[in-house]
PDB file of C-alpha atoms in Angstrom:
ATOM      1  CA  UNK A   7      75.678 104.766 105.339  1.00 88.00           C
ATOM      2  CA  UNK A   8      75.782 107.486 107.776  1.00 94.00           C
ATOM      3  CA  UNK A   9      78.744 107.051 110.058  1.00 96.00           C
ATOM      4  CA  UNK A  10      80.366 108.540 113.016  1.00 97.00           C
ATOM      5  CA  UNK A  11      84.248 108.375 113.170  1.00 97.00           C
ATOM      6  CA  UNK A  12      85.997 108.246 116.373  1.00 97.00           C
ATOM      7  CA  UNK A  13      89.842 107.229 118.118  1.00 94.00           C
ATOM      8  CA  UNK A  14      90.433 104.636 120.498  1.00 93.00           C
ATOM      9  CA  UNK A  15      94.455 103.899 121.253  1.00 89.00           C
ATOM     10  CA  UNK A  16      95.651 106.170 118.149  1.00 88.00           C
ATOM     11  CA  UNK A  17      93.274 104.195 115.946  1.00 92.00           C
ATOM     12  CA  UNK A  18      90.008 105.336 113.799  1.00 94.00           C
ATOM     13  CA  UNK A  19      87.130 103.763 113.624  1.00 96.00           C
ATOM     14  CA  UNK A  20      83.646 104.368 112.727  1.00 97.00           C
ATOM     15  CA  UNK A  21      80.049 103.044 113.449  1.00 97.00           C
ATOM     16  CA  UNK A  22      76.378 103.202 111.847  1.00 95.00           C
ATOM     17  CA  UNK A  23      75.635 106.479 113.099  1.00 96.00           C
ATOM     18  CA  UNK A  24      71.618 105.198 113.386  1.00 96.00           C
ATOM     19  CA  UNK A  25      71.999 103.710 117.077  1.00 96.00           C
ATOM     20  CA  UNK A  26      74.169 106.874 118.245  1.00 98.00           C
ATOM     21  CA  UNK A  27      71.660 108.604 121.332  1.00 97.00           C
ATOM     22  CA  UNK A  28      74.737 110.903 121.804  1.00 96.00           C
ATOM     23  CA  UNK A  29      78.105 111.835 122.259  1.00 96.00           C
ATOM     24  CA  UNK A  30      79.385 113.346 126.073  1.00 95.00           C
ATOM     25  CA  UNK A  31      82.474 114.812 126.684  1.00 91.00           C
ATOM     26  CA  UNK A  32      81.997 114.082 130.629  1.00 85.00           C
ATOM     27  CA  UNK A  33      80.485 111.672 132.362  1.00 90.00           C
ATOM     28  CA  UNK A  34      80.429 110.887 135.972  1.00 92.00           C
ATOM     29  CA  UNK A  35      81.129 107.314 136.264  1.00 94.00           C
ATOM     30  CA  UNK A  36      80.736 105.777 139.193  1.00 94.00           C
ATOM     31  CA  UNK A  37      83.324 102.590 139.644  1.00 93.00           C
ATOM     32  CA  UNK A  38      81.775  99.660 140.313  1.00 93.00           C
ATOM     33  CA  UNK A  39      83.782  96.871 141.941  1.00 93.00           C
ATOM     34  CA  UNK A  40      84.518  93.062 140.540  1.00 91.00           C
ATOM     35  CA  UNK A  41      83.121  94.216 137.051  1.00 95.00           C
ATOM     36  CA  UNK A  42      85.125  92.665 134.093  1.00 96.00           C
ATOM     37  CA  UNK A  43      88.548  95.086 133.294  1.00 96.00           C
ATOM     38  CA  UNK A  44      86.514  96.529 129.568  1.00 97.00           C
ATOM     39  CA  UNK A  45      83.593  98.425 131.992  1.00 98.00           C
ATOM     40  CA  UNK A  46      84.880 101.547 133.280  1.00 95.00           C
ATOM     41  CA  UNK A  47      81.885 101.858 135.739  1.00 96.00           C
ATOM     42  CA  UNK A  48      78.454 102.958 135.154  1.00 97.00           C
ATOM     43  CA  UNK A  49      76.461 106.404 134.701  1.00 96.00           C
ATOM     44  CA  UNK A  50      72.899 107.199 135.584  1.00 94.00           C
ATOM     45  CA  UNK A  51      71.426 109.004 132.721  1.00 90.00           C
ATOM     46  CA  UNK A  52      67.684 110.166 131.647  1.00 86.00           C
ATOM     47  CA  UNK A  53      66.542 107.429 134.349  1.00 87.00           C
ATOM     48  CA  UNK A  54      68.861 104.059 132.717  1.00 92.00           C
ATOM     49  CA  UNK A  55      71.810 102.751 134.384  1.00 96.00           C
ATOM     50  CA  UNK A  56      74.370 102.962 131.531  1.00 97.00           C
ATOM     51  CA  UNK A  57      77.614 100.655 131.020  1.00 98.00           C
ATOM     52  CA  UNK A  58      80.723 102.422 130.456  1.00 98.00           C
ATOM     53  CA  UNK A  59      82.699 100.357 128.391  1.00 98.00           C
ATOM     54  CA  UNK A  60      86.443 101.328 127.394  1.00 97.00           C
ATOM     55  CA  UNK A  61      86.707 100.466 123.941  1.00 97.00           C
ATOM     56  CA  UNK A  62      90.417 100.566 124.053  1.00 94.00           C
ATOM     57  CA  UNK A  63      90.586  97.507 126.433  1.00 96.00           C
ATOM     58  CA  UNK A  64      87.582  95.741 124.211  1.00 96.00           C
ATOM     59  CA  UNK A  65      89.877  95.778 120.994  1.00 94.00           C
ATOM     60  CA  UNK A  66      93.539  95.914 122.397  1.00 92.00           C
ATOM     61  CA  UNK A  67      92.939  94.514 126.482  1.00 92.00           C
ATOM     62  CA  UNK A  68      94.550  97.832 127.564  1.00 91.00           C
ATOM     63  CA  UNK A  69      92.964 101.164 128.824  1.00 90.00           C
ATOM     64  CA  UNK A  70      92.106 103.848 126.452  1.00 87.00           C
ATOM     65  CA  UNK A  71      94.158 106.677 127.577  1.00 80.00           C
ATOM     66  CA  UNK A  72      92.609 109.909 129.194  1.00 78.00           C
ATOM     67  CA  UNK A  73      95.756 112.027 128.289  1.00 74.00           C
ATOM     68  CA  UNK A  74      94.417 113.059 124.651  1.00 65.00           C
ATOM     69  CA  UNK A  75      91.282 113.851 125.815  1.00 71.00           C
ATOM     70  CA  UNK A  76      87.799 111.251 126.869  1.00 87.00           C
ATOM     71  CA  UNK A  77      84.856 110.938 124.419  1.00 95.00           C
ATOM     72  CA  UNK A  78      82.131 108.724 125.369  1.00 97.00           C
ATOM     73  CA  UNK A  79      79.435 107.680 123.286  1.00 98.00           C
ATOM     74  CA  UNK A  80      76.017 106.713 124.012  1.00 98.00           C
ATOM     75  CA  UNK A  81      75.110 103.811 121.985  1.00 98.00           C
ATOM     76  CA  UNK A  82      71.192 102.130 122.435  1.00 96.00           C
ATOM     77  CA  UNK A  83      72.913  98.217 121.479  1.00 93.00           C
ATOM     78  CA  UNK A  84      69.992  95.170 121.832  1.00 87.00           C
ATOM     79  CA  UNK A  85      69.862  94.725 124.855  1.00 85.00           C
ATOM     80  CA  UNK A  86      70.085  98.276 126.622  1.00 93.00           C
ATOM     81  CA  UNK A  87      72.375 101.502 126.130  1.00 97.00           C
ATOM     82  CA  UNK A  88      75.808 101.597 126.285  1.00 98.00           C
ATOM     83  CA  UNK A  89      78.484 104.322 126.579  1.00 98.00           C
ATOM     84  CA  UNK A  90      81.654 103.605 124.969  1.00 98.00           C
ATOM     85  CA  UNK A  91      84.906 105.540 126.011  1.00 97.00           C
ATOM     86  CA  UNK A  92      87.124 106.199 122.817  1.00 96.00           C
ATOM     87  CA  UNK A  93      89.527 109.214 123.077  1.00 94.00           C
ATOM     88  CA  UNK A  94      88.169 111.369 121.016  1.00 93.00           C
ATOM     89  CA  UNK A  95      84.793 111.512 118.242  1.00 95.00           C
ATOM     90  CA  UNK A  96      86.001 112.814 114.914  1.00 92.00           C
ATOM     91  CA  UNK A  97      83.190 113.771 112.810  1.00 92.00           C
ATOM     92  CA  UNK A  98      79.921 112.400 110.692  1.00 94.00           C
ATOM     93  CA  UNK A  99      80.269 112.187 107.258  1.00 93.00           C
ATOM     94  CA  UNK A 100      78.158 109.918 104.460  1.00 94.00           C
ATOM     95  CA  UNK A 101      80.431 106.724 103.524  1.00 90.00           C
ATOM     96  CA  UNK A 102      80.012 105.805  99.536  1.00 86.00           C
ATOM     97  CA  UNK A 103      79.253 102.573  99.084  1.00 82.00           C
ATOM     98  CA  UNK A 104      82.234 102.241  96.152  1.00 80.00           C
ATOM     99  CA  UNK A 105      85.010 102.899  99.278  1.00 80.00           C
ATOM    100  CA  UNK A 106      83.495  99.822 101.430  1.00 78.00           C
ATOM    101  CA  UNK A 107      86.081  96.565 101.374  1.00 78.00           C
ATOM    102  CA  UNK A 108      83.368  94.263 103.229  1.00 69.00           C
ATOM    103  CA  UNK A 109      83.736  90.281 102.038  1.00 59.00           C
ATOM    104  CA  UNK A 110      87.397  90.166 103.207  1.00 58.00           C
ATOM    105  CA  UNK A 111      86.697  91.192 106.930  1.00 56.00           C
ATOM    106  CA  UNK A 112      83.793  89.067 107.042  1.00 55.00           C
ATOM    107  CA  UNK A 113      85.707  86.024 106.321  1.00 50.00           C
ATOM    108  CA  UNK A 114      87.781  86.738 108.978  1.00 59.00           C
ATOM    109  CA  UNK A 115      86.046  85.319 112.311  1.00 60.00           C
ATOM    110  CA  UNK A 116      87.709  86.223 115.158  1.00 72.00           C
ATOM    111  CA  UNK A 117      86.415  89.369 114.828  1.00 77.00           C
ATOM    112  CA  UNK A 118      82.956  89.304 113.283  1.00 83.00           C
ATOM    113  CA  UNK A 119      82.469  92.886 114.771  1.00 90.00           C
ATOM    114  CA  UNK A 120      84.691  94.140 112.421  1.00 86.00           C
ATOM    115  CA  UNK A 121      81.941  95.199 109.839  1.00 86.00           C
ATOM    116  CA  UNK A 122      83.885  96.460 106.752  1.00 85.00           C
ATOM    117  CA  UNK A 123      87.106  98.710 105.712  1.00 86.00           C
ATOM    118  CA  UNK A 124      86.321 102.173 104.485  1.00 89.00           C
ATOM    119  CA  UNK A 125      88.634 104.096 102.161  1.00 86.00           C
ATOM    120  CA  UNK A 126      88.916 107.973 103.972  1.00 85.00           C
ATOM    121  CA  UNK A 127      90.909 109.792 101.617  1.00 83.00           C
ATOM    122  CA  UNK A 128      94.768 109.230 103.608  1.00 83.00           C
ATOM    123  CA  UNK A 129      93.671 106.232 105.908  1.00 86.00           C
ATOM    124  CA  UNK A 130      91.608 103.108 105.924  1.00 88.00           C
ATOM    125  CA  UNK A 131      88.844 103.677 108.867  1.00 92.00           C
ATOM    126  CA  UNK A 132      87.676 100.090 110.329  1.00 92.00           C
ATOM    127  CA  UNK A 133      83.732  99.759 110.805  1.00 93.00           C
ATOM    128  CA  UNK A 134      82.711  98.209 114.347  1.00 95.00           C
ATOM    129  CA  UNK A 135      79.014  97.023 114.432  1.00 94.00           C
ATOM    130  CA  UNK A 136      78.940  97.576 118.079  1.00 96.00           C
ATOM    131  CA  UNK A 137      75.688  95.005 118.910  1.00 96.00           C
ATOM    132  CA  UNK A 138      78.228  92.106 117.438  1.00 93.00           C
ATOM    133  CA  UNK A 139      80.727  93.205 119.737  1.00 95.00           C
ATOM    134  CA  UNK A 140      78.509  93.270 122.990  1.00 95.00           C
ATOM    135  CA  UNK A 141      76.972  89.799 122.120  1.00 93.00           C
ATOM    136  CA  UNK A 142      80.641  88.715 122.088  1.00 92.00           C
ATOM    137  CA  UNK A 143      81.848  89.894 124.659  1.00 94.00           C
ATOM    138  CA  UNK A 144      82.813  87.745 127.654  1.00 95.00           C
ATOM    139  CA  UNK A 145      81.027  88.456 130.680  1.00 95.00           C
ATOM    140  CA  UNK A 146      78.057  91.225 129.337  1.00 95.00           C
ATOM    141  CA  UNK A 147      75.746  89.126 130.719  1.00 94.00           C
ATOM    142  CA  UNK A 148      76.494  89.649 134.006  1.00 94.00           C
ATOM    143  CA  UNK A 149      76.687  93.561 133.032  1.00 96.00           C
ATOM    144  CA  UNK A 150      73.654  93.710 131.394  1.00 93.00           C
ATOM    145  CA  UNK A 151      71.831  92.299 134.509  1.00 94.00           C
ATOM    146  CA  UNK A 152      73.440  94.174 136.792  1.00 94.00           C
ATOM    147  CA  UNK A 153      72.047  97.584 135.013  1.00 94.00           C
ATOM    148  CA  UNK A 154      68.863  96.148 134.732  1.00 92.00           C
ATOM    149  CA  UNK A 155      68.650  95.520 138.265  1.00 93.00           C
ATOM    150  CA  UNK A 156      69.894  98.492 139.431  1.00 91.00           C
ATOM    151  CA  UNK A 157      67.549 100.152 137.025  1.00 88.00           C
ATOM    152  CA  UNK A 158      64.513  97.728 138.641  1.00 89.00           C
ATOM    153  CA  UNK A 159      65.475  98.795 141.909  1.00 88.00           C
ATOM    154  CA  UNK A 160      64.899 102.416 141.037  1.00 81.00           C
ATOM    155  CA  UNK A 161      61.639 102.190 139.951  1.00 70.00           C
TER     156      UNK A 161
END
């Protein structure tokens, strides 16, 4: 599997890199009020109304912090594209099958995102499937319709 690795509140993490439109340094996010505390606002980009969700506050309910630097990246998830602040984007790299501990997270439910454990060399890297973690988040609906009707309205 193809992977991108990335930090969110001094932890790594990685992601099937197959879903990954891009990764921006900047974004201007425009704050949107009464939105849950995870979305960080929203961004028009290439004609979509994008989510900016803090990834930080998704895993750990508190901010990711902007002091080591602001990574977002664009993620096309079920049910529309999603930009997901981490703090920083590490690197691609090939993941070898033989280094994936998968049965024991997937036992564990609370966190059926949680996809697998890889082995990288001086530190285990968790793997988030990022369309299990939208579906369970509370309160995407309302997120998701909100960027489809803003998107609607621009048309």
């Amino acid at each position: 599997m193809n992977a991108l690795t990335f930090r969110t509140n001094g932890q790594r993490f990685a992601c099937n890199i197959e879903k990954v439109q891009s990764i921006e340094n900047n974004l201007r996010v425009s704050f949107v009020p009464k939105m849950p505390a995870y979305v960080d606002g929203f961004v028009k980009q290439q004609g979509e109304v994008i989510p900016v969700l803090d990834l930080g506050y998704l895993l750990y309910d508190r901010k990711t912090s902007r002091k080591d630097g602001e990574a977002y990246i664009i993620y096309r998830a079920e049910a529309l594209t999603i930009a997901f602040f981490v703090e920083h984007a590490d690197q691609i790299l090939q993941m070898e099958e033989s280094k994936l501990a998968e049965k024991s997270l997937q036992t564990y439910s609370q966190v059926p995102y949680f996809r697998a454990i890889y082995d990288l060399q001086d530190e285990l890297v968790t793997i988030i499937d990022f369309d299990i973690l939208v579906n369970a988040t509370e309160g995407m609906e309302d997120v998701i319709e909100f960027a489809q009707d803003e998107m609607n309205e621009m048309k």
